[in-house]
């Protein structure tokens, strides 16, 4: 076993009897909004000895990496922020990405997260030390740091996915993925191709269409596109929101209710409330109003139930296809050539710039999280999931992975604002850590029974979910993993919030280091 390179203050282990003392009580992996939120909430709960590790050179996660034209949030900003840090300075109902990035940095500074963070630090592996009840985290540069607990805030949609199309590397022009936008590439007057029509493309296409000479959009599966109740928030309105009592809370409540109806309720309670069917009607009306050409409309019409895959929200995306310089290409792509994109009919579409709006690794091997995690007795997390399907108690804990808590684990996220998820999961983790402190425990592990029960209960709710009751066959949705499961949490947001504070503590075993040190008899 490697020895920890001591770096930073160590927390005395409660009831330590010679067991190794970790470098930090908590290591948080990920400097996105999940990691930032967990750090702030842990600190406020009295867990101030944490170290946050972030691979990038800035905070904000998705909002740090995604800087493509038109990037912005798809959830009203009043709901897309921490409950304890509600600002009213958003320029729009749906804030642009640059404001989310600024918000992340603001939180980092205001809550003193920066001082306890290391940027440009990649985690290569994590291994649990059974003897001392701590995690050893191996970093690039061969450094190892140890922590009693790990909060894995590594997100999911973080690793860009290159399309499995032959010849991508042979393209002679500029090529870039949406999540690694190259701002030095001037699109003005260029012939541009974009592959993909997911949420990123929906924002990019209308943003660049007037600038480029030709824009060819390669669509494999049409996306449901719904109108976006967006608008600028002029300063008098922002000021009013900040000074009129309860107006901020009201704006948040309305926004959260809207999000709840459009996703968690529509997706998980499809069998009770046919919100998705209403949404489809709205989507088709939006399409009819936006696109005049019937042939184009036909090509842009989705043939799967709304909700099977992540829908998009835009008032400008569909209309952009009316422009004479924008071409929708639905023939399948055969190869990328040095000059452009060759479709199955043999046509070579010559372009100067190729944009890959092809999304992210999701349930791909090596992505959840993007480094190996070895738990108690050397159990490998990915192997556990491969053999047992994706599962985690309330999306947080996995049996045999003590002291390891995920923010966005399987069956954790219900589809509401990520901020609900971050706060809910952090409250669950804090409850565990407080209990461990009180009981002088150094090992917190979910029981196999509690995990199995939770997993079974999630599966039982399928008979009401749109993923299993709707027409999802042709959706090509990244919600589905290799087993055909959709590891989203089939619950309303209020239920997830309630559970964070009321899950039975005996779902976990809290043990003391001394209880399993070979030299110490169990007490
Ligand atoms: P995505 O939703 O996964 O979309 C990827 C697109 O690329 C799909 O249209 C896919 O087609 C296409 N594609 C992939 N491989 C292809 C291939 N070999 N040939 C042809 N087409 C191919 O990715 P994304 O648009 O980057 O969005 C990912 C997620 O990030 C979103 O769902 C959302 O959760 C988040 N996001 C959020 C926002 C926001 O809040 N405003 C903005 C951007 C992204 P198929 O559909 O046929 O697979």
Coordinates of C-alpha atoms and ligand atoms in Angstrom, one line a residue:
X1 CA 0.0 0.0 0.0
X2 CA 1.3 3.5 -0.8
X3 CA 1.8 5.9 1.9
X4 CA 0.0 9.2 1.8
X5 CA 2.0 12.3 1.0
X6 CA 0.9 14.6 3.7
X7 CA -0.3 17.9 2.4
X8 CA -2.2 20.3 4.6
X9 CA -3.8 20.1 7.9
X10 CA -4.9 16.8 9.3
X11 CA -8.0 16.2 11.4
X12 CA -7.4 14.1 14.5
X13 CA -9.3 10.9 14.1
X14 CA -11.9 10.4 16.8
X15 CA -10.9 7.5 19.0
X16 CA -7.7 7.1 17.1
X17 CA -5.7 4.3 18.4
X18 CA -2.6 4.5 16.2
X19 CA -4.6 4.3 12.9
X20 CA -3.3 6.5 10.2
X21 CA -4.6 10.1 10.3
X22 CA -5.8 11.3 6.9
X23 CA -4.5 14.5 5.3
X24 CA -8.0 15.9 5.2
X25 CA -11.3 14.9 6.6
X26 CA -13.0 15.3 3.2
X27 CA -11.8 15.4 -0.3
X28 CA -14.3 16.8 -2.8
X29 CA -13.5 15.8 -6.4
X30 CA -14.8 18.3 -8.9
X31 CA -15.0 22.1 -9.0
X32 CA -18.3 22.4 -10.8
X33 CA -21.4 23.7 -9.1
X34 CA -21.8 20.3 -7.3
X35 CA -18.4 20.4 -5.7
X36 CA -18.7 24.0 -4.9
X37 CA -22.2 23.5 -3.3
X38 CA -21.1 20.5 -1.3
X39 CA -18.0 22.4 -0.1
X40 CA -20.1 25.3 1.1
X41 CA -22.7 23.2 2.8
X42 CA -20.2 21.0 4.5
X43 CA -18.3 24.0 5.8
X44 CA -21.5 25.6 7.1
X45 CA -22.3 22.3 8.9
X46 CA -19.0 22.3 10.7
X47 CA -16.9 20.2 8.3
X48 CA -14.3 22.7 7.3
X49 CA -11.3 20.5 6.7
X50 CA -11.9 19.7 3.1
X51 CA -9.8 19.9 0.0
X52 CA -11.5 20.4 -3.4
X53 CA -9.7 19.0 -6.4
X54 CA -10.5 20.3 -9.9
X55 CA -9.0 19.2 -13.2
X56 CA -9.6 22.4 -15.0
X57 CA -8.1 25.8 -14.5
X58 CA -11.2 27.4 -13.2
X59 CA -14.5 26.7 -11.3
X60 CA -17.9 26.1 -12.7
X61 CA -17.7 22.7 -14.4
X62 CA -20.0 22.7 -17.4
X63 CA -20.1 26.5 -17.3
X64 CA -16.3 26.6 -17.3
X65 CA -15.8 24.2 -20.2
X66 CA -18.8 25.1 -22.4
X67 CA -18.2 28.5 -23.9
X68 CA -19.8 28.0 -27.4
X69 CA -21.9 30.7 -29.0
X70 CA -25.3 31.0 -27.4
X71 CA -24.5 28.8 -24.4
X72 CA -27.0 29.4 -21.6
X73 CA -29.1 27.7 -19.1
X74 CA -32.3 25.7 -19.9
X75 CA -33.9 26.2 -16.5
X76 CA -35.1 29.6 -15.3
X77 CA -32.2 31.2 -13.4
X78 CA -34.4 31.9 -10.3
X79 CA -34.4 28.1 -9.8
X80 CA -30.9 27.5 -11.2
X81 CA -29.0 28.8 -8.2
X82 CA -28.3 27.8 -4.6
X83 CA -31.2 28.4 -2.1
X84 CA -28.6 30.0 0.2
X85 CA -27.1 32.3 -2.4
X86 CA -30.0 33.7 -4.5
X87 CA -28.9 36.6 -6.6
X88 CA -31.2 38.8 -8.7
X89 CA -28.6 40.2 -11.1
X90 CA -29.3 37.7 -14.0
X91 CA -29.7 39.5 -17.3
X92 CA -32.3 37.1 -18.6
X93 CA -34.9 34.7 -17.2
X94 CA -32.5 32.0 -18.7
X95 CA -29.1 33.3 -18.0
X96 CA -26.2 33.1 -20.5
X97 CA -23.4 30.7 -19.6
X98 CA -20.9 33.4 -18.8
X99 CA -23.2 34.6 -15.9
X100 CA -23.3 31.0 -14.5
X101 CA -19.5 30.9 -14.7
X102 CA -19.3 34.2 -12.9
X103 CA -21.8 32.9 -10.3
X104 CA -19.6 29.9 -9.6
X105 CA -16.6 32.1 -9.1
X106 CA -18.6 34.4 -6.9
X107 CA -19.6 31.5 -4.6
X108 CA -16.1 30.2 -4.5
X109 CA -14.8 33.6 -3.3
X110 CA -17.7 34.4 -1.0
X111 CA -17.6 31.1 0.8
X112 CA -13.8 30.8 0.9
X113 CA -13.7 27.7 -1.2
X114 CA -10.8 28.8 -3.4
X115 CA -8.3 28.7 -0.5
X116 CA -9.2 25.0 0.1
X117 CA -9.1 24.1 -3.6
X118 CA -6.5 22.9 -6.0
X119 CA -7.1 23.6 -9.7
X120 CA -5.3 21.8 -12.6
X121 CA -5.2 18.7 -10.5
X122 CA -6.4 15.4 -12.1
X123 CA -7.4 12.5 -10.0
X124 CA -6.0 9.3 -11.5
X125 CA -7.4 6.7 -9.0
X126 CA -8.9 6.3 -5.6
X127 CA -8.5 3.3 -3.3
X128 CA -10.0 2.6 0.1
X129 CA -7.6 1.6 2.9
X130 CA -9.6 -0.9 5.0
X131 CA -7.2 -0.8 7.9
X132 CA -7.4 2.9 8.5
X133 CA -10.8 3.7 7.0
X134 CA -9.6 6.3 4.6
X135 CA -9.4 7.0 0.9
X136 CA -6.1 7.3 -0.9
X137 CA -6.4 9.5 -3.9
X138 CA -3.7 9.4 -6.5
X139 CA -3.1 12.5 -8.5
X140 CA -1.2 13.3 -11.6
X141 CA 2.5 13.8 -10.7
X142 CA 2.2 10.6 -8.6
X143 CA 1.1 12.5 -5.5
X144 CA -1.2 10.7 -3.1
X145 CA -3.4 12.4 -0.6
X146 CA -5.7 10.8 1.9
X147 CA -9.1 11.6 3.3
X148 CA -11.6 10.0 5.6
X149 CA -14.4 10.8 3.2
X150 CA -14.7 11.5 -0.5
X151 CA -17.5 13.5 -2.1
X152 CA -17.5 12.6 -5.8
X153 CA -18.8 15.7 -7.5
X154 CA -17.5 14.6 -10.9
X155 CA -20.7 15.2 -12.9
X156 CA -21.6 13.1 -15.9
X157 CA -21.7 15.3 -19.0
X158 CA -18.1 16.3 -18.8
X159 CA -16.1 14.2 -21.2
X160 CA -16.7 15.2 -24.8
X161 CA -17.7 12.3 -27.0
X162 CA -16.2 12.1 -30.5
X163 CA -18.6 10.6 -33.0
X164 CA -17.9 7.1 -34.1
X165 CA -17.5 8.2 -37.7
X166 CA -14.5 7.1 -39.8
X167 CA -12.1 9.8 -40.8
X168 CA -12.7 12.5 -38.1
X169 CA -9.0 12.9 -37.7
X170 CA -8.5 13.4 -41.4
X171 CA -10.5 16.5 -41.9
X172 CA -8.1 19.2 -43.2
X173 CA -10.1 22.2 -41.9
X174 CA -10.8 23.3 -38.4
X175 CA -12.6 20.9 -36.2
X176 CA -13.9 21.4 -32.7
X177 CA -16.2 19.9 -30.1
X178 CA -18.8 22.1 -28.6
X179 CA -17.5 21.7 -25.1
X180 CA -14.0 22.7 -26.2
X181 CA -14.9 25.7 -28.3
X182 CA -11.9 27.3 -30.1
X183 CA -12.5 31.0 -30.0
X184 CA -9.6 31.7 -32.3
X185 CA -11.6 30.1 -35.2
X186 CA -13.4 32.8 -37.1
X187 CA -16.6 31.5 -38.6
X188 CA -17.3 34.6 -40.5
X189 CA -18.1 33.8 -44.1
X190 CA -17.1 30.2 -43.7
X191 CA -18.8 27.0 -44.8
X192 CA -19.6 25.2 -41.6
X193 CA -21.0 21.8 -40.8
X194 CA -22.4 20.8 -37.4
X195 CA -23.0 17.2 -36.5
X196 CA -25.7 16.7 -33.9
X197 CA -28.9 18.3 -32.9
X198 CA -28.9 18.0 -29.1
X199 CA -29.1 20.8 -26.5
X200 CA -25.7 22.3 -27.4
X201 CA -26.4 22.4 -31.2
X202 CA -29.9 23.9 -30.6
X203 CA -28.1 26.9 -29.0
X204 CA -25.2 27.1 -31.4
X205 CA -27.1 26.9 -34.7
X206 CA -29.2 30.1 -34.3
X207 CA -26.2 31.9 -32.8
X208 CA -23.9 31.4 -35.8
X209 CA -26.3 31.1 -38.7
X210 CA -26.2 34.8 -39.7
X211 CA -22.4 34.9 -39.5
X212 CA -21.4 31.9 -41.6
X213 CA -21.7 31.6 -45.4
X214 CA -23.3 28.1 -45.3
X215 CA -24.4 26.0 -42.4
X216 CA -25.1 22.4 -42.9
X217 CA -26.8 20.7 -40.0
X218 CA -26.3 16.9 -39.8
X219 CA -29.3 15.5 -37.9
X220 CA -29.6 11.8 -37.0
X221 CA -32.6 12.1 -34.6
X222 CA -34.8 15.2 -34.5
X223 CA -35.1 16.8 -31.1
X224 CA -38.3 17.9 -29.4
X225 CA -38.0 21.6 -29.3
X226 CA -40.3 23.6 -27.0
X227 CA -40.8 27.3 -26.8
X228 CA -38.6 29.0 -24.1
X229 CA -40.4 31.5 -21.8
X230 CA -37.2 33.7 -21.9
X231 CA -36.8 37.4 -21.9
X232 CA -34.4 40.1 -20.7
X233 CA -34.7 41.2 -17.1
X234 CA -34.2 45.0 -17.2
X235 CA -32.6 46.6 -14.2
X236 CA -35.9 48.1 -12.8
X237 CA -37.2 44.5 -12.6
X238 CA -34.0 43.2 -11.1
X239 CA -34.1 45.9 -8.5
X240 CA -37.7 45.3 -7.7
X241 CA -36.9 41.6 -7.2
X242 CA -34.1 42.4 -4.8
X243 CA -36.2 44.9 -2.7
X244 CA -39.8 43.8 -2.8
X245 CA -40.3 41.3 0.1
X246 CA -41.1 37.8 -1.1
X247 CA -40.8 38.6 -4.8
X248 CA -37.6 36.7 -5.1
X249 CA -39.0 33.7 -3.3
X250 CA -42.1 33.9 -5.5
X251 CA -40.0 34.0 -8.7
X252 CA -38.1 30.9 -7.5
X253 CA -41.3 29.1 -6.6
X254 CA -42.9 29.7 -10.0
X255 CA -39.7 28.7 -11.8
X256 CA -39.3 25.5 -9.7
X257 CA -43.0 24.6 -10.3
X258 CA -42.6 25.1 -14.0
X259 CA -39.5 22.9 -14.1
X260 CA -41.2 20.2 -11.9
X261 CA -44.1 20.0 -14.3
X262 CA -42.0 19.9 -17.4
X263 CA -39.6 17.3 -16.3
X264 CA -39.9 15.2 -13.1
X265 CA -43.7 15.0 -13.2
X266 CA -43.9 14.6 -17.0
X267 CA -41.2 11.9 -17.0
X268 CA -41.7 9.9 -13.9
X269 CA -45.5 10.2 -13.5
X270 CA -46.4 9.9 -17.1
X271 CA -48.8 7.1 -16.2
X272 CA -50.8 9.4 -14.0
X273 CA -50.5 12.8 -15.7
X274 CA -50.2 12.9 -19.5
X275 CA -48.1 16.1 -19.4
X276 CA -45.8 14.7 -22.1
X277 CA -48.7 14.4 -24.5
X278 CA -49.6 18.1 -23.9
X279 CA -46.0 19.0 -24.4
X280 CA -45.9 17.1 -27.7
X281 CA -48.8 19.1 -29.0
X282 CA -47.1 22.3 -27.9
X283 CA -43.9 21.1 -29.6
X284 CA -45.7 20.4 -32.9
X285 CA -47.5 23.7 -32.8
X286 CA -44.1 25.4 -32.2
X287 CA -42.7 23.6 -35.2
X288 CA -45.7 24.5 -37.4
X289 CA -45.4 28.2 -36.4
X290 CA -41.6 28.2 -36.9
X291 CA -41.0 26.3 -40.1
X292 CA -43.0 27.0 -43.3
X293 CA -41.7 24.3 -45.6
X294 CA -43.7 21.1 -45.0
X295 CA -40.8 18.9 -46.1
X296 CA -38.4 20.5 -43.6
X297 CA -41.1 20.2 -40.9
X298 CA -41.4 16.5 -41.6
X299 CA -37.7 16.0 -41.2
X300 CA -37.7 18.0 -38.0
X301 CA -40.6 16.1 -36.5
X302 CA -39.6 13.7 -33.7
X303 CA -41.1 10.2 -33.8
X304 CA -40.7 9.3 -30.2
X305 CA -42.5 10.4 -27.0
X306 CA -41.5 13.7 -25.6
X307 CA -39.4 13.0 -22.5
X308 CA -37.7 9.8 -23.8
X309 CA -34.6 12.0 -24.4
X310 CA -33.6 15.4 -23.1
X311 CA -35.8 17.9 -25.0
X312 CA -34.6 21.4 -25.9
X313 CA -36.1 24.8 -25.4
X314 CA -35.5 27.5 -27.9
X315 CA -37.5 30.3 -29.7
X316 CA -35.0 30.5 -32.5
X317 CA -33.6 27.1 -33.3
X318 CA -36.4 25.8 -35.6
X319 CA -36.8 29.2 -37.3
X320 CA -33.2 29.1 -38.3
X321 CA -33.9 26.4 -40.8
X322 CA -35.9 28.9 -42.9
X323 CA -32.7 30.7 -43.7
X324 CA -31.4 30.2 -47.2
X325 CA -27.9 29.6 -46.0
X326 CA -28.9 26.8 -43.5
X327 CA -29.4 23.3 -44.8
X328 CA -30.7 20.3 -42.9
X329 CA -29.1 17.1 -43.9
X330 CA -30.8 13.9 -42.7
X331 CA -28.9 11.4 -44.9
X332 CA -26.7 9.3 -42.6
X333 CA -23.0 10.2 -42.4
X334 CA -20.7 7.7 -44.0
X335 CA -17.3 9.3 -43.4
X336 CA -15.5 12.5 -42.7
X337 CA -13.1 13.3 -45.5
X338 CA -10.3 15.8 -45.7
X339 CA -12.7 18.2 -47.4
X340 CA -15.9 17.7 -45.4
X341 CA -18.6 15.2 -44.7
X342 CA -19.6 12.3 -47.0
X343 CA -23.2 11.1 -46.7
X344 CA -24.5 7.6 -47.5
X345 CA -25.8 8.8 -50.9
X346 CA -22.1 9.5 -51.9
X347 CA -22.4 13.3 -51.7
X348 CA -19.4 15.0 -50.3
X349 CA -20.4 18.2 -48.4
X350 CA -17.4 20.4 -48.5
X351 CA -16.8 22.6 -45.5
X352 CA -14.2 24.8 -43.9
X353 CA -15.1 24.2 -40.3
X354 CA -16.5 21.0 -38.6
X355 CA -18.4 21.4 -35.3
X356 CA -18.9 18.2 -33.3
X357 CA -22.1 18.7 -31.3
X358 CA -22.0 15.0 -30.5
X359 CA -22.4 15.2 -26.7
X360 CA -20.7 13.5 -23.9
X361 CA -19.8 10.2 -22.5
X362 CA -22.5 9.1 -20.1
X363 CA -22.7 5.5 -19.1
X364 CA -19.7 4.7 -21.2
X365 CA -17.0 2.6 -19.5
X366 CA -14.6 4.6 -17.5
X367 CA -16.8 7.6 -17.1
X368 CA -18.7 7.1 -13.8
X369 CA -16.3 8.5 -12.4
X370 CA -13.5 9.0 -15.0
X371 CA -10.9 7.1 -12.9
X372 CA -10.8 3.7 -11.2
X373 CA -12.3 3.5 -7.7
X374 CA -11.3 0.6 -5.6
X375 CA -13.5 0.1 -2.4
X376 CA -13.4 -2.3 0.5
X377 CA -11.5 -5.5 -0.2
X378 CA -10.3 -4.0 -3.5
X379 CA -13.8 -4.1 -5.0
X380 CA -13.8 -2.1 -8.3
X381 CA -16.7 0.3 -8.7
X382 CA -17.1 -0.1 -12.4
X383 CA -17.0 -3.9 -12.1
X384 CA -19.7 -3.7 -9.4
X385 CA -21.9 -1.7 -11.7
X386 CA -21.2 -3.9 -14.7
X387 CA -22.1 -7.0 -12.7
X388 CA -25.0 -5.5 -10.7
X389 CA -26.3 -2.8 -13.0
X390 CA -26.1 0.9 -12.1
X391 CA -27.4 1.4 -8.6
X392 CA -26.6 3.5 -5.5
X393 CA -28.6 4.2 -2.4
X394 CA -30.4 7.5 -3.1
X395 CA -27.8 8.1 -5.8
X396 CA -25.1 8.6 -3.1
X397 CA -23.8 5.4 -1.6
X398 CA -22.8 2.0 -2.8
X399 CA -22.3 -1.1 -0.5
X400 CA -18.6 -1.9 -0.1
X401 CA -17.6 1.6 -0.9
X402 CA -17.5 3.1 2.6
X403 CA -17.0 6.8 3.1
X404 CA -17.5 7.5 -0.6
X405 CA -20.5 9.7 -1.5
X406 CA -21.5 10.7 -5.0
X407 CA -23.6 13.8 -5.8
X408 CA -24.8 12.5 -9.1
X409 CA -24.7 8.7 -8.8
X410 CA -27.2 6.3 -10.4
X411 CA -30.9 7.0 -9.3
X412 CA -29.9 10.3 -7.7
X413 CA -31.0 12.9 -10.2
X414 CA -34.7 13.3 -10.8
X415 CA -34.5 15.9 -13.6
X416 CA -35.3 19.1 -11.7
X417 CA -32.7 21.9 -11.3
X418 CA -29.3 20.5 -10.6
X419 CA -29.2 22.8 -7.6
X420 CA -31.9 20.8 -5.9
X421 CA -29.9 17.7 -6.5
X422 CA -26.7 19.3 -5.1
X423 CA -28.4 20.6 -2.0
X424 CA -30.4 17.4 -1.4
X425 CA -27.4 15.1 -1.7
X426 CA -25.2 17.4 0.4
X427 CA -27.8 17.3 3.2
X428 CA -27.9 13.5 3.1
X429 CA -24.1 13.4 3.3
X430 CA -23.9 15.9 6.1
X431 CA -26.5 13.9 8.1
X432 CA -24.2 10.9 7.7
X433 CA -21.1 12.7 8.7
X434 CA -22.7 14.3 11.7
X435 CA -24.0 10.9 12.8
X436 CA -20.5 9.4 12.4
X437 CA -19.0 12.2 14.5
X438 CA -21.6 11.7 17.2
X439 CA -21.0 7.9 17.2
X440 CA -17.2 8.3 16.9
X441 CA -17.3 6.2 13.8
X442 CA -14.7 6.3 11.1
X443 CA -16.5 4.1 8.5
X444 CA -19.9 4.8 7.1
X445 CA -21.3 2.2 4.7
X446 CA -24.7 1.7 3.2
X447 CA -26.1 -1.8 3.9
X448 CA -26.7 -4.2 1.1
X449 CA -30.3 -4.5 2.2
X450 CA -31.0 -0.8 2.1
X451 CA -29.4 -0.4 -1.3
X452 CA -31.3 -3.4 -2.7
X453 CA -34.6 -2.2 -1.4
X454 CA -34.0 1.3 -2.9
X455 CA -33.0 -0.2 -6.3
X456 CA -36.1 -2.5 -6.3
X457 CA -38.4 0.4 -5.4
X458 CA -36.9 2.5 -8.2
X459 CA -37.5 -0.3 -10.7
X460 CA -41.1 -0.8 -9.5
X461 CA -41.9 2.8 -10.5
X462 CA -41.1 2.1 -14.1
X463 CA -44.7 1.3 -14.9
X464 CA -45.4 5.0 -14.7
X465 CA -42.3 6.4 -16.3
X466 CA -42.4 7.8 -19.9
X467 CA -39.1 5.9 -20.5
X468 CA -40.8 2.6 -20.2
X469 CA -44.4 3.5 -21.1
X470 CA -43.8 6.0 -23.9
X471 CA -42.5 5.4 -27.5
X472 CA -38.8 5.6 -26.8
X473 CA -37.5 3.0 -29.3
X474 CA -36.3 5.6 -31.9
X475 CA -35.1 8.2 -29.5
X476 CA -31.4 7.3 -29.3
X477 CA -31.5 8.6 -25.8
X478 CA -28.4 8.7 -23.5
X479 CA -30.7 8.3 -20.5
X480 CA -30.7 4.5 -21.3
X481 CA -27.7 2.5 -20.2
X482 CA -26.5 -0.8 -21.7
X483 CA -29.0 -2.7 -19.7
X484 CA -31.9 -0.6 -20.9
X485 CA -32.2 1.0 -17.4
X486 CA -32.7 4.7 -16.9
X487 CA -30.8 5.5 -13.7
X488 CA -32.7 8.6 -13.0
X489 CA -34.5 9.0 -9.7
X490 CA -38.2 8.3 -10.2
X491 CA -39.4 10.8 -7.7
X492 CA -40.9 14.2 -7.3
X493 CA -38.4 16.9 -6.0
X494 CA -40.3 17.3 -2.7
X495 CA -39.9 13.5 -2.1
X496 CA -36.1 13.7 -2.7
X497 CA -35.9 16.7 -0.3
X498 CA -37.9 14.9 2.4
X499 CA -35.8 11.7 2.0
X500 CA -32.5 13.6 2.5
X501 CA -33.6 14.6 6.0
X502 CA -35.5 11.4 6.9
X503 CA -33.9 8.4 5.3
X504 CA -33.5 5.8 8.1
X505 CA -30.0 6.0 9.6
X506 CA -30.0 2.2 10.0
X507 CA -29.6 2.1 6.2
X508 CA -26.0 2.7 7.0
X509 CA -23.5 0.9 9.3
X510 CA -21.4 3.3 11.3
X511 CA -18.2 1.7 12.7
X512 CA -15.1 2.7 14.5
X513 CA -11.6 2.2 13.1
X514 CA -10.7 0.2 16.2
X515 CA -13.5 -2.2 15.6
X516 CA -11.7 -3.8 12.6
X517 CA -8.0 -3.1 13.3
X518 CA -6.6 -6.6 13.5
X519 CA -4.8 -5.9 16.8
X520 CA -7.9 -4.5 18.5
X521 CA -10.8 -6.7 19.4
X522 CA -14.2 -5.5 18.3
X523 CA -16.0 -3.4 21.0
Ligands
LIG1 P1 -26.4 15.3 -26.9 O1 -27.7 15.8 -26.4 O2 -25.9 14.0 -26.5 O3 -26.6 15.3 -28.5 C1 -25.6 14.8 -29.3 C2 -26.1 14.9 -30.7 O4 -25.0 14.4 -31.6 C3 -27.3 14.1 -31.0 O5 -28.1 14.8 -31.9 C4 -26.8 12.8 -31.6 O6 -27.7 12.2 -32.4 C5 -25.6 13.4 -32.4 N1 -24.6 12.4 -32.8 C6 -23.8 11.8 -31.9 N2 -23.0 10.9 -32.6 C7 -23.4 11.0 -33.9 C8 -22.9 10.3 -35.1 N3 -22.0 9.4 -35.0 N4 -23.5 10.7 -36.2 C9 -24.5 11.6 -36.2 N5 -25.0 12.3 -35.1 C10 -24.4 11.9 -34.0 O7 -25.3 16.3 -26.6 P2 -25.4 17.9 -26.3 O8 -26.2 18.6 -27.2 O9 -24.0 18.4 -26.1 O10 -26.1 17.9 -24.9 C11 -25.7 17.0 -23.9 C12 -26.4 17.4 -22.6 O11 -25.8 18.5 -22.0 C13 -27.9 17.9 -22.8 O12 -28.8 16.8 -22.9 C14 -28.1 18.6 -21.5 O13 -28.3 17.8 -20.4 C15 -26.7 19.3 -21.4 N6 -26.7 20.6 -22.0 C16 -27.5 21.6 -21.4 C17 -27.6 22.8 -21.9 C18 -28.5 23.8 -21.3 O14 -28.9 23.6 -20.1 N7 -28.8 24.8 -21.9 C19 -26.9 23.1 -23.1 C20 -26.2 22.1 -23.7 C21 -26.1 20.9 -23.1 P3 -28.7 11.1 -31.8 O15 -29.7 11.9 -31.1 O16 -29.2 10.3 -32.9 O17 -27.9 10.3 -30.8

